Amino acid sequence: MFTSADHGFMSRALELARLGLATTTPNPRVGCVVVKDGQVVGEGWHRRAGEPHAEIVALGEAAGRARGSTVYVTLEPCSHFGRTPPCVDALVEARVARVIAAMEDPNPTVNGRGLARLREAGVDVRCGLLQDEATELNIGFVARMSRGRPWVRLKVAASLDGLTALPDGTSQWITGEPARRDGHAWRARACAILTGIGTVRDDDPQLSVRMVETTRQPTRIIVDSRLEVDLEAKVLKGAPAWIACAVDNDDKERELRDRGCELLRLPGPDGKVDLAALMVELGARGLNEIHVEAGHKLNGSLVRAGVVDELLAYVAPALLGSGMPMFTLQAPAELEGRRQLRFTDVERLGDDLRLMARF
C-alpha cells in the first residue's frame, strides 16, 4: 500500500514533529511534508498552541507548488475551528492530490471527520503509515483524548539492589550525570512534574528543567493532603505551583493563593488526595504527560491507584544494602499476584542503565 518513498517522507514528517516535543502542549506534536513530483516543496511542524498547525506552515512554504502534491502528515488534519481554522479547508483550497496521514486524531471533535471531508472533496486519502511511531510520539495526547486522563510516567533512580536512598534519606547522587541529564530531558517533554509533600520537605527540590535546553518549564504539582508545604520551599518560587490537597485550611490556602498557587481539593475516603480523581482533573485541564518524581510512599500509592502507565528507572551499578525502596507496596500472597510490567527499552547512559517498562 505504501512505497519506500512514502516511508521516507513520513519519517521526515515525524522528525519534524519531534521538534515540538516540549512546546506543543496541550496540542499534539505534528509534522508535515508536501511533496511534488518526488521532491519536497514544503515542510512544517506545529510549534505551540495558538500558532499555525504543521499543514499550514508546510503549505505556506510550498506556496503555489502544492497543487497536485502529496501531503504527508503525522496526524489527521483537523476539521474544526479551535484557536486556528480547520487544516482540511486549507488543503482542499490548495488543491492537493493526496493526503497520507500516520494516524487518525483521537480527539472526538475530529476522529475521522478530517479524513472524510478530504475524501468528499476528491482528495485521495490514506491512513496508517508509521502509525505506531506517531502514536508513541503523542502517547499522552492519545491517552487524554481516549480515556480522559494523562499518560503518567514515574521516574526512579536506584541502586542495583533497588534502593533509592540511604536509610537517612541521602540520595544525591546514586546515578551519574548522563542519567541525570536524560532525566531532565524527560522532564522537559512533560506537561507537568508531580511530587509529594515528603519529597518537598526532605529534599526541597526545584522540580525544574536545568540540565537540558528548554523554552518552557513544566507545571509543578505537589500532592499535599494536609497543606503542610513550607511557604519558603523552592518549588513555590517562580511560576505558581498546583497543590492537590484533601482538607480545608483557610489560612494556608489564602497564603498559597496569594502566591498564585492553584489548589485542587480532591479528598479521598482515607483522608488523603484521591489520586484517580486527580488524574482525571489534570486531564480536564489539558495535561497530556505527567512526569512523577516522588518518594516510595507516593510512588506506591500511585501504583495502587492504577494511574501509572510507565516506569522510567535509572539503575546504578552499586549496592546500598539497606535504605529507601522504589515503592511501598504490600507483598502479594503468591507470586501470581505480583504486578507485572513489560520492558519496552533498555539503554546504557554512562555507567548506568535506563530501563523503561509499562504496566
Short mmCIF file of C-alpha atoms in Angstrom, two decimals, residues 3 5-6 9 33-42 62 64-72 95-98:
data_model
loop_
_atom_site.label_atom_id
_atom_site.label_comp_id
_atom_site.label_asym_id
_atom_site.label_seq_id
_atom_site.Cartn_x
_atom_site.Cartn_y
_atom_site.Cartn_z
CA THR A 3 6.11 2.69 -1.06
CA ALA A 5 9.42 6.75 -0.74
CA ASP A 6 6.22 7.13 1.29
CA PHE A 9 8.69 11.20 3.59
CA VAL A 33 5.85 17.34 4.40
CA VAL A 34 4.50 18.45 0.98
CA VAL A 35 5.91 16.50 -2.00
CA LYS A 36 5.52 17.38 -5.68
CA ASP A 37 6.98 15.18 -8.46
CA GLY A 38 9.08 13.32 -5.91
CA GLN A 39 10.61 16.48 -4.44
CA VAL A 40 9.90 18.13 -1.09
CA VAL A 41 8.41 21.58 -1.73
CA GLY A 42 7.23 22.40 1.77
CA ALA A 62 5.23 25.27 -0.71
CA GLY A 64 1.92 27.82 -5.35
CA ARG A 65 3.59 24.42 -5.76
CA ALA A 66 1.14 22.49 -3.57
CA ARG A 67 -1.43 21.86 -6.31
CA GLY A 68 -1.41 18.18 -7.27
CA SER A 69 1.03 17.35 -4.46
CA THR A 70 1.08 14.60 -1.86
CA VAL A 71 0.93 15.74 1.75
CA TYR A 72 2.44 13.56 4.48
CA ARG A 95 -5.83 21.54 -4.46
CA VAL A 96 -3.53 18.84 -3.12
CA ALA A 97 -3.99 15.47 -4.82
CA ARG A 98 -3.25 13.11 -1.97
#
